[in-house]
Amino acid sequence: MADLPVLRIAPSILAADFAKLGEEIRAVEEAGADWIHIDVMDGHFVPNLTIGPAVVKALRPHTSLPFDVHLMIAPVDPLIEAFADAGADTISVHPEAGPHLHRTLQTIRALGKRAGVVLNPATPVDEVDHVLGMVDLILVMTVNPGFGGQKFITSQLDKIRTLRQRIDQHIAGGGGPIDLEVDGGVDPTTTPLATGAGADALVAGTAVFRGGPDAYAENIRALRSAAEAS
Ligand code: DX5
Ligand code: ZN
């Protein structure tokens, strides 16, 4: 039997207690998280406003886990260096957030960071076809970006399946590894759908942070065991 792919769980701090983000990050690390997903929103590209590089920098000493930074800001290019300097490990951008995706990915990689592309529910898979050699992660949105706690959009499962095939072909052809991450409405019910379609990393806000710190380990364990069921 083939080994199961390693599943990374990335709690989205959008659902954490913003009055104690440092403690919250330490608590999810202790509870078994793999990455910390940080949703950056500008009130313009998406209809919500969250945090900037100063907060990312302040959080950096609180964990050794990689920071998976999801930029929902436009134009995105002028702020990439600030997030890199603040301690981001992966920086993911939406193709719609700038005029030249290829150049944006070059910028992220030139800063020594992992580069990600995020596909909104209506954004076609083809957007990444010609940049596969420059990305470390593809993030499929299973909600429209802007808010936590929304319902998982199942029409995105086809997109995840298609990307799984393209990534596997890319790797078989000698290309580097690419993580396939899913973001939005991920919980123990939707997890097997996402992982069954080929996702190997899951962002979860509500499903990890519900119930407070005493529940985080069990919440993460529930996601992992739901994935094994697929
Ligand atoms: C939405 C964000 C998500 C969000 C997920 O724009 O990109 O990361 O926090 O939240 P849940 O898991 O609650 O759907
Ligand atoms: Zn996100």
PDB file of C-alpha atoms and ligand atoms in Angstrom:
ATOM      1  CA  MET A   1       0.000   0.000   0.000  1.00  0.00           C
ATOM      2  CA  ALA A   2       1.286   3.466  -0.887  1.00  0.00           C
ATOM      3  CA  ASP A   3       2.165   5.726   2.003  1.00  0.00           C
ATOM      4  CA  LEU A   4      -0.451   8.323   2.809  1.00  0.00           C
ATOM      5  CA  PRO A   5       0.739  11.820   1.896  1.00  0.00           C
ATOM      6  CA  VAL A   6       1.730  13.934   4.853  1.00  0.00           C
ATOM      7  CA  LEU A   7      -1.167  16.204   5.779  1.00  0.00           C
ATOM      8  CA  ARG A   8      -0.316  19.674   7.014  1.00  0.00           C
ATOM      9  CA  ILE A   9      -2.851  21.465   9.228  1.00  0.00           C
ATOM     10  CA  ALA A  10      -2.662  25.257   9.145  1.00  0.00           C
ATOM     11  CA  PRO A  11      -4.904  26.951  11.713  1.00  0.00           C
ATOM     12  CA  SER A  12      -6.094  30.346  10.471  1.00  0.00           C
ATOM     13  CA  ILE A  13      -5.615  32.916  13.214  1.00  0.00           C
ATOM     14  CA  LEU A  14      -8.537  34.852  11.765  1.00  0.00           C
ATOM     15  CA  ALA A  15     -10.644  32.716  14.128  1.00  0.00           C
ATOM     16  CA  ALA A  16      -8.324  33.204  17.142  1.00  0.00           C
ATOM     17  CA  ASP A  17      -8.788  35.674  19.989  1.00  0.00           C
ATOM     18  CA  PHE A  18      -7.182  38.810  18.539  1.00  0.00           C
ATOM     19  CA  ALA A  19      -6.587  40.167  22.041  1.00  0.00           C
ATOM     20  CA  LYS A  20      -4.095  37.356  22.702  1.00  0.00           C
ATOM     21  CA  LEU A  21      -2.676  36.244  19.387  1.00  0.00           C
ATOM     22  CA  GLY A  22       0.732  35.278  20.782  1.00  0.00           C
ATOM     23  CA  GLU A  23      -0.834  32.906  23.312  1.00  0.00           C
ATOM     24  CA  GLU A  24      -3.196  31.517  20.685  1.00  0.00           C
ATOM     25  CA  ILE A  25      -0.327  30.691  18.333  1.00  0.00           C
ATOM     26  CA  ARG A  26       1.618  28.979  21.106  1.00  0.00           C
ATOM     27  CA  ALA A  27      -1.503  26.998  22.004  1.00  0.00           C
ATOM     28  CA  VAL A  28      -2.100  25.675  18.468  1.00  0.00           C
ATOM     29  CA  GLU A  29       1.574  24.784  18.110  1.00  0.00           C
ATOM     30  CA  GLU A  30       1.307  22.795  21.329  1.00  0.00           C
ATOM     31  CA  ALA A  31      -1.916  21.231  19.988  1.00  0.00           C
ATOM     32  CA  GLY A  32      -0.180  19.820  16.911  1.00  0.00           C
ATOM     33  CA  ALA A  33      -0.498  22.439  14.165  1.00  0.00           C
ATOM     34  CA  ASP A  34       2.028  22.317  11.300  1.00  0.00           C
ATOM     35  CA  TRP A  35       1.840  25.852   9.935  1.00  0.00           C
ATOM     36  CA  ILE A  36       0.250  29.108  11.120  1.00  0.00           C
ATOM     37  CA  HIS A  37      -2.053  30.550   8.444  1.00  0.00           C
ATOM     38  CA  ILE A  38      -2.198  34.345   8.524  1.00  0.00           C
ATOM     39  CA  ASP A  39      -4.981  36.064   6.576  1.00  0.00           C
ATOM     40  CA  VAL A  40      -4.023  39.570   5.514  1.00  0.00           C
ATOM     41  CA  MET A  41      -6.971  41.639   4.255  1.00  0.00           C
ATOM     42  CA  ASP A  42      -7.073  45.222   3.072  1.00  0.00           C
ATOM     43  CA  GLY A  43     -10.782  46.179   3.021  1.00  0.00           C
ATOM     44  CA  HIS A  44     -10.447  46.693  -0.729  1.00  0.00           C
ATOM     45  CA  PHE A  45      -9.410  43.461  -2.455  1.00  0.00           C
ATOM     46  CA  VAL A  46     -11.714  41.734   0.036  1.00  0.00           C
ATOM     47  CA  PRO A  47     -14.453  43.338   2.148  1.00  0.00           C
ATOM     48  CA  ASN A  48     -12.663  42.922   5.482  1.00  0.00           C
ATOM     49  CA  LEU A  49      -9.624  44.407   7.185  1.00  0.00           C
ATOM     50  CA  THR A  50      -7.225  42.418   9.355  1.00  0.00           C
ATOM     51  CA  ILE A  51      -3.539  42.683  10.131  1.00  0.00           C
ATOM     52  CA  GLY A  52      -0.353  44.038   8.625  1.00  0.00           C
ATOM     53  CA  PRO A  53       3.371  43.274   8.732  1.00  0.00           C
ATOM     54  CA  ALA A  54       3.872  44.849  12.172  1.00  0.00           C
ATOM     55  CA  VAL A  55       1.594  42.241  13.737  1.00  0.00           C
ATOM     56  CA  VAL A  56       3.253  39.402  11.814  1.00  0.00           C
ATOM     57  CA  LYS A  57       6.625  40.608  13.090  1.00  0.00           C
ATOM     58  CA  ALA A  58       5.342  40.789  16.660  1.00  0.00           C
ATOM     59  CA  LEU A  59       4.038  37.220  16.418  1.00  0.00           C
ATOM     60  CA  ARG A  60       7.227  35.773  14.937  1.00  0.00           C
ATOM     61  CA  PRO A  61       8.990  35.069  18.269  1.00  0.00           C
ATOM     62  CA  HIS A  62       5.968  33.168  19.599  1.00  0.00           C
ATOM     63  CA  THR A  63       6.460  30.038  17.494  1.00  0.00           C
ATOM     64  CA  SER A  64       8.968  28.164  15.400  1.00  0.00           C
ATOM     65  CA  LEU A  65       6.212  26.942  13.043  1.00  0.00           C
ATOM     66  CA  PRO A  66       6.265  28.282   9.479  1.00  0.00           C
ATOM     67  CA  PHE A  67       4.082  31.316   8.800  1.00  0.00           C
ATOM     68  CA  ASP A  68       1.782  30.620   5.840  1.00  0.00           C
ATOM     69  CA  VAL A  69       0.837  34.163   4.842  1.00  0.00           C
ATOM     70  CA  HIS A  70      -2.218  34.588   2.614  1.00  0.00           C
ATOM     71  CA  LEU A  71      -2.238  38.072   1.122  1.00  0.00           C
ATOM     72  CA  MET A  72      -5.667  39.415   0.166  1.00  0.00           C
ATOM     73  CA  ILE A  73      -4.448  42.888  -0.712  1.00  0.00           C
ATOM     74  CA  ALA A  74      -4.223  44.832  -3.975  1.00  0.00           C
ATOM     75  CA  PRO A  75      -1.929  45.980  -5.298  1.00  0.00           C
ATOM     76  CA  VAL A  76       0.073  43.224  -3.628  1.00  0.00           C
ATOM     77  CA  ASP A  77       3.577  43.943  -4.961  1.00  0.00           C
ATOM     78  CA  PRO A  78       4.446  46.998  -2.831  1.00  0.00           C
ATOM     79  CA  LEU A  79       3.964  45.065   0.445  1.00  0.00           C
ATOM     80  CA  ILE A  80       5.636  41.741  -0.303  1.00  0.00           C
ATOM     81  CA  GLU A  81       9.038  42.742   1.037  1.00  0.00           C
ATOM     82  CA  ALA A  82       7.479  43.987   4.283  1.00  0.00           C
ATOM     83  CA  PHE A  83       5.840  40.608   4.913  1.00  0.00           C
ATOM     84  CA  ALA A  84       9.045  38.789   3.998  1.00  0.00           C
ATOM     85  CA  ASP A  85      10.990  40.934   6.477  1.00  0.00           C
ATOM     86  CA  ALA A  86       8.311  40.393   9.120  1.00  0.00           C
ATOM     87  CA  GLY A  87       8.972  36.648   9.101  1.00  0.00           C
ATOM     88  CA  ALA A  88       6.652  35.065   6.530  1.00  0.00           C
ATOM     89  CA  ASP A  89       7.831  31.667   5.259  1.00  0.00           C
ATOM     90  CA  THR A  90       5.301  31.152   2.478  1.00  0.00           C
ATOM     91  CA  ILE A  91       3.740  34.168   0.781  1.00  0.00           C
ATOM     92  CA  SER A  92       0.646  33.423  -1.301  1.00  0.00           C
ATOM     93  CA  VAL A  93      -0.938  35.863  -3.711  1.00  0.00           C
ATOM     94  CA  HIS A  94      -4.078  35.998  -5.831  1.00  0.00           C
ATOM     95  CA  PRO A  95      -3.472  36.438  -9.594  1.00  0.00           C
ATOM     96  CA  GLU A  96      -6.077  39.230  -9.534  1.00  0.00           C
ATOM     97  CA  ALA A  97      -4.037  41.233  -6.996  1.00  0.00           C
ATOM     98  CA  GLY A  98      -1.391  42.468  -9.400  1.00  0.00           C
ATOM     99  CA  PRO A  99      -0.692  42.965 -13.102  1.00  0.00           C
ATOM    100  CA  HIS A 100       2.165  40.435 -13.476  1.00  0.00           C
ATOM    101  CA  LEU A 101       1.854  37.210 -11.512  1.00  0.00           C
ATOM    102  CA  HIS A 102       5.132  35.832 -12.899  1.00  0.00           C
ATOM    103  CA  ARG A 103       7.026  38.898 -11.705  1.00  0.00           C
ATOM    104  CA  THR A 104       5.328  38.769  -8.294  1.00  0.00           C
ATOM    105  CA  LEU A 105       6.377  35.133  -7.828  1.00  0.00           C
ATOM    106  CA  GLN A 106       9.927  36.007  -8.880  1.00  0.00           C
ATOM    107  CA  THR A 107       9.943  38.728  -6.227  1.00  0.00           C
ATOM    108  CA  ILE A 108       8.800  36.344  -3.497  1.00  0.00           C
ATOM    109  CA  ARG A 109      11.386  33.719  -4.422  1.00  0.00           C
ATOM    110  CA  ALA A 110      14.148  36.342  -4.730  1.00  0.00           C
ATOM    111  CA  LEU A 111      13.407  37.272  -1.111  1.00  0.00           C
ATOM    112  CA  GLY A 112      14.115  33.652  -0.162  1.00  0.00           C
ATOM    113  CA  LYS A 113      10.493  32.789   0.582  1.00  0.00           C
ATOM    114  CA  ARG A 114       8.220  30.035  -0.645  1.00  0.00           C
ATOM    115  CA  ALA A 115       5.801  31.346  -3.262  1.00  0.00           C
ATOM    116  CA  GLY A 116       2.110  30.470  -3.417  1.00  0.00           C
ATOM    117  CA  VAL A 117      -0.754  31.206  -5.795  1.00  0.00           C
ATOM    118  CA  VAL A 118      -4.340  31.390  -4.533  1.00  0.00           C
ATOM    119  CA  LEU A 119      -7.280  30.517  -6.756  1.00  0.00           C
ATOM    120  CA  ASN A 120     -10.658  32.048  -5.903  1.00  0.00           C
ATOM    121  CA  PRO A 121     -13.756  29.917  -6.529  1.00  0.00           C
ATOM    122  CA  ALA A 122     -14.298  31.514  -9.972  1.00  0.00           C
ATOM    123  CA  THR A 123     -10.601  31.615 -10.938  1.00  0.00           C
ATOM    124  CA  PRO A 124      -9.671  28.898 -13.452  1.00  0.00           C
ATOM    125  CA  VAL A 125      -6.921  26.339 -12.906  1.00  0.00           C
ATOM    126  CA  ASP A 126      -5.222  27.588 -16.090  1.00  0.00           C
ATOM    127  CA  GLU A 127      -3.990  30.663 -14.197  1.00  0.00           C
ATOM    128  CA  VAL A 128      -1.154  28.553 -12.782  1.00  0.00           C
ATOM    129  CA  ASP A 129      -0.330  26.430 -15.836  1.00  0.00           C
ATOM    130  CA  HIS A 130       2.635  28.530 -16.936  1.00  0.00           C
ATOM    131  CA  VAL A 131       4.051  29.286 -13.504  1.00  0.00           C
ATOM    132  CA  LEU A 132       4.149  25.793 -11.985  1.00  0.00           C
ATOM    133  CA  GLY A 133       7.938  25.885 -12.015  1.00  0.00           C
ATOM    134  CA  MET A 134       7.899  28.989  -9.803  1.00  0.00           C
ATOM    135  CA  VAL A 135       5.451  27.966  -7.103  1.00  0.00           C
ATOM    136  CA  ASP A 136       5.839  26.012  -3.890  1.00  0.00           C
ATOM    137  CA  LEU A 137       2.157  26.003  -2.990  1.00  0.00           C
ATOM    138  CA  ILE A 138      -1.227  26.340  -4.665  1.00  0.00           C
ATOM    139  CA  LEU A 139      -4.094  27.377  -2.404  1.00  0.00           C
ATOM    140  CA  VAL A 140      -7.633  26.580  -3.535  1.00  0.00           C
ATOM    141  CA  MET A 141     -10.292  28.786  -1.958  1.00  0.00           C
ATOM    142  CA  THR A 142     -13.385  26.811  -1.046  1.00  0.00           C
ATOM    143  CA  VAL A 143     -15.136  30.022   0.082  1.00  0.00           C
ATOM    144  CA  ASN A 144     -14.999  33.524  -1.298  1.00  0.00           C
ATOM    145  CA  PRO A 145     -12.150  35.221   0.554  1.00  0.00           C
ATOM    146  CA  GLY A 146     -12.856  37.789   3.238  1.00  0.00           C
ATOM    147  CA  PHE A 147     -14.411  36.013   6.182  1.00  0.00           C
ATOM    148  CA  GLY A 148     -14.106  32.922   8.320  1.00  0.00           C
ATOM    149  CA  GLY A 149     -17.022  30.676   9.132  1.00  0.00           C
ATOM    150  CA  GLN A 150     -18.430  30.339   5.604  1.00  0.00           C
ATOM    151  CA  LYS A 151     -19.761  27.228   3.936  1.00  0.00           C
ATOM    152  CA  PHE A 152     -17.427  24.984   1.902  1.00  0.00           C
ATOM    153  CA  ILE A 153     -18.124  25.335  -1.850  1.00  0.00           C
ATOM    154  CA  THR A 154     -18.134  21.769  -3.165  1.00  0.00           C
ATOM    155  CA  SER A 155     -17.818  22.812  -6.826  1.00  0.00           C
ATOM    156  CA  GLN A 156     -14.134  23.419  -6.052  1.00  0.00           C
ATOM    157  CA  LEU A 157     -13.467  19.702  -5.612  1.00  0.00           C
ATOM    158  CA  ASP A 158     -13.066  19.271  -9.380  1.00  0.00           C
ATOM    159  CA  LYS A 159     -10.477  22.023  -9.337  1.00  0.00           C
ATOM    160  CA  ILE A 160      -8.564  20.293  -6.546  1.00  0.00           C
ATOM    161  CA  ARG A 161      -8.626  16.998  -8.497  1.00  0.00           C
ATOM    162  CA  THR A 162      -7.391  18.707 -11.665  1.00  0.00           C
ATOM    163  CA  LEU A 163      -4.592  20.447  -9.781  1.00  0.00           C
ATOM    164  CA  ARG A 164      -3.577  17.183  -8.103  1.00  0.00           C
ATOM    165  CA  GLN A 165      -3.101  15.661 -11.575  1.00  0.00           C
ATOM    166  CA  ARG A 166      -1.178  18.652 -12.907  1.00  0.00           C
ATOM    167  CA  ILE A 167       1.082  18.787  -9.867  1.00  0.00           C
ATOM    168  CA  ASP A 168       1.772  15.049 -10.077  1.00  0.00           C
ATOM    169  CA  GLN A 169       2.588  15.382 -13.796  1.00  0.00           C
ATOM    170  CA  HIS A 170       4.823  18.346 -13.048  1.00  0.00           C
ATOM    171  CA  ILE A 171       6.729  16.375 -10.409  1.00  0.00           C
ATOM    172  CA  ALA A 172       6.929  13.267 -12.621  1.00  0.00           C
ATOM    173  CA  GLY A 173       8.473  15.509 -15.282  1.00  0.00           C
ATOM    174  CA  GLY A 174      11.205  16.573 -12.886  1.00  0.00           C
ATOM    175  CA  GLY A 175       9.548  19.641 -11.364  1.00  0.00           C
ATOM    176  CA  GLY A 176       9.879  20.576  -7.708  1.00  0.00           C
ATOM    177  CA  PRO A 177       7.298  19.731  -5.038  1.00  0.00           C
ATOM    178  CA  ILE A 178       4.138  21.844  -4.801  1.00  0.00           C
ATOM    179  CA  ASP A 179       1.820  21.769  -1.789  1.00  0.00           C
ATOM    180  CA  LEU A 180      -1.902  21.677  -2.591  1.00  0.00           C
ATOM    181  CA  GLU A 181      -3.723  23.553   0.151  1.00  0.00           C
ATOM    182  CA  VAL A 182      -7.443  24.172   0.661  1.00  0.00           C
ATOM    183  CA  ASP A 183      -8.895  27.148   2.534  1.00  0.00           C
ATOM    184  CA  GLY A 184     -12.457  27.848   3.669  1.00  0.00           C
ATOM    185  CA  GLY A 185     -15.145  25.880   5.440  1.00  0.00           C
ATOM    186  CA  VAL A 186     -12.757  23.050   6.319  1.00  0.00           C
ATOM    187  CA  ASP A 187     -14.109  20.926   9.171  1.00  0.00           C
ATOM    188  CA  PRO A 188     -14.279  17.186   9.930  1.00  0.00           C
ATOM    189  CA  THR A 189     -17.162  16.796   7.452  1.00  0.00           C
ATOM    190  CA  THR A 190     -15.541  18.561   4.505  1.00  0.00           C
ATOM    191  CA  THR A 191     -11.963  17.401   5.203  1.00  0.00           C
ATOM    192  CA  PRO A 192     -12.372  13.963   3.564  1.00  0.00           C
ATOM    193  CA  LEU A 193     -13.789  15.670   0.463  1.00  0.00           C
ATOM    194  CA  ALA A 194     -10.739  17.931   0.180  1.00  0.00           C
ATOM    195  CA  THR A 195      -8.120  15.289   0.956  1.00  0.00           C
ATOM    196  CA  GLY A 196      -9.941  12.700  -1.148  1.00  0.00           C
ATOM    197  CA  ALA A 197      -9.652  15.107  -4.089  1.00  0.00           C
ATOM    198  CA  GLY A 198      -5.915  15.403  -3.493  1.00  0.00           C
ATOM    199  CA  ALA A 199      -5.303  18.229  -1.010  1.00  0.00           C
ATOM    200  CA  ASP A 200      -2.283  17.731   1.235  1.00  0.00           C
ATOM    201  CA  ALA A 201      -2.612  20.861   3.376  1.00  0.00           C
ATOM    202  CA  LEU A 202      -5.701  22.245   5.074  1.00  0.00           C
ATOM    203  CA  VAL A 203      -6.394  25.711   6.443  1.00  0.00           C
ATOM    204  CA  ALA A 204      -8.958  25.691   9.227  1.00  0.00           C
ATOM    205  CA  GLY A 205     -10.057  28.653  11.317  1.00  0.00           C
ATOM    206  CA  THR A 206     -13.383  27.984  12.971  1.00  0.00           C
ATOM    207  CA  ALA A 207     -12.836  24.220  13.147  1.00  0.00           C
ATOM    208  CA  VAL A 208      -9.553  24.602  15.073  1.00  0.00           C
ATOM    209  CA  PHE A 209     -10.293  27.569  17.334  1.00  0.00           C
ATOM    210  CA  ARG A 210     -13.810  26.624  18.413  1.00  0.00           C
ATOM    211  CA  GLY A 211     -14.091  25.736  22.084  1.00  0.00           C
ATOM    212  CA  GLY A 212     -11.002  27.632  23.248  1.00  0.00           C
ATOM    213  CA  PRO A 213      -7.450  26.390  23.966  1.00  0.00           C
ATOM    214  CA  ASP A 214      -8.494  23.240  25.822  1.00  0.00           C
ATOM    215  CA  ALA A 215     -10.193  22.004  22.629  1.00  0.00           C
ATOM    216  CA  TYR A 216      -7.444  22.770  20.088  1.00  0.00           C
ATOM    217  CA  ALA A 217      -5.631  19.423  20.259  1.00  0.00           C
ATOM    218  CA  GLU A 218      -8.868  17.485  19.895  1.00  0.00           C
ATOM    219  CA  ASN A 219     -10.032  19.778  17.061  1.00  0.00           C
ATOM    220  CA  ILE A 220      -6.801  19.182  15.124  1.00  0.00           C
ATOM    221  CA  ARG A 221      -6.911  15.459  15.837  1.00  0.00           C
ATOM    222  CA  ALA A 222     -10.492  15.350  14.491  1.00  0.00           C
ATOM    223  CA  LEU A 223      -9.328  16.872  11.195  1.00  0.00           C
ATOM    224  CA  ARG A 224      -6.474  14.392  10.867  1.00  0.00           C
ATOM    225  CA  SER A 225      -8.668  11.395  11.571  1.00  0.00           C
ATOM    226  CA  ALA A 226     -11.344  12.694   9.142  1.00  0.00           C
ATOM    227  CA  ALA A 227      -8.639  12.887   6.463  1.00  0.00           C
ATOM    228  CA  GLU A 228      -7.572   9.322   7.146  1.00  0.00           C
ATOM    229  CA  ALA A 229     -11.167   8.254   6.478  1.00  0.00           C
ATOM    230  CA  SER A 230     -10.766   9.434   2.872  1.00  0.00           C
TER     231      SER A 230
HETATM  232  C1  DX5 B   1     -10.985  33.508   4.209  1.00  0.00           C
HETATM  233  C2  DX5 B   1      -9.658  33.081   4.757  1.00  0.00           C
HETATM  234  C3  DX5 B   1      -9.672  31.796   5.481  1.00  0.00           C
HETATM  235  C4  DX5 B   1     -10.558  31.741   6.693  1.00  0.00           C
HETATM  236  C5  DX5 B   1     -10.979  30.327   6.899  1.00  0.00           C
HETATM  237  O1  DX5 B   1     -10.774  34.615   3.411  1.00  0.00           O
HETATM  238  O2  DX5 B   1      -8.710  32.972   3.700  1.00  0.00           O
HETATM  239  O3  DX5 B   1      -8.328  31.434   5.831  1.00  0.00           O
HETATM  240  O4  DX5 B   1      -9.939  32.206   7.845  1.00  0.00           O
HETATM  241  O5  DX5 B   1     -11.877  30.286   7.944  1.00  0.00           O
HETATM  242  P1  DX5 B   1     -12.828  29.044   8.202  1.00  0.00           P
HETATM  243  O6  DX5 B   1     -11.925  27.859   8.429  1.00  0.00           O
HETATM  244  O7  DX5 B   1     -13.585  29.422   9.410  1.00  0.00           O
HETATM  245  O8  DX5 B   1     -13.679  28.875   6.977  1.00  0.00           O
HETATM  246 ZN    ZN B   2      -6.678  32.170   4.154  1.00  0.00          ZN
END
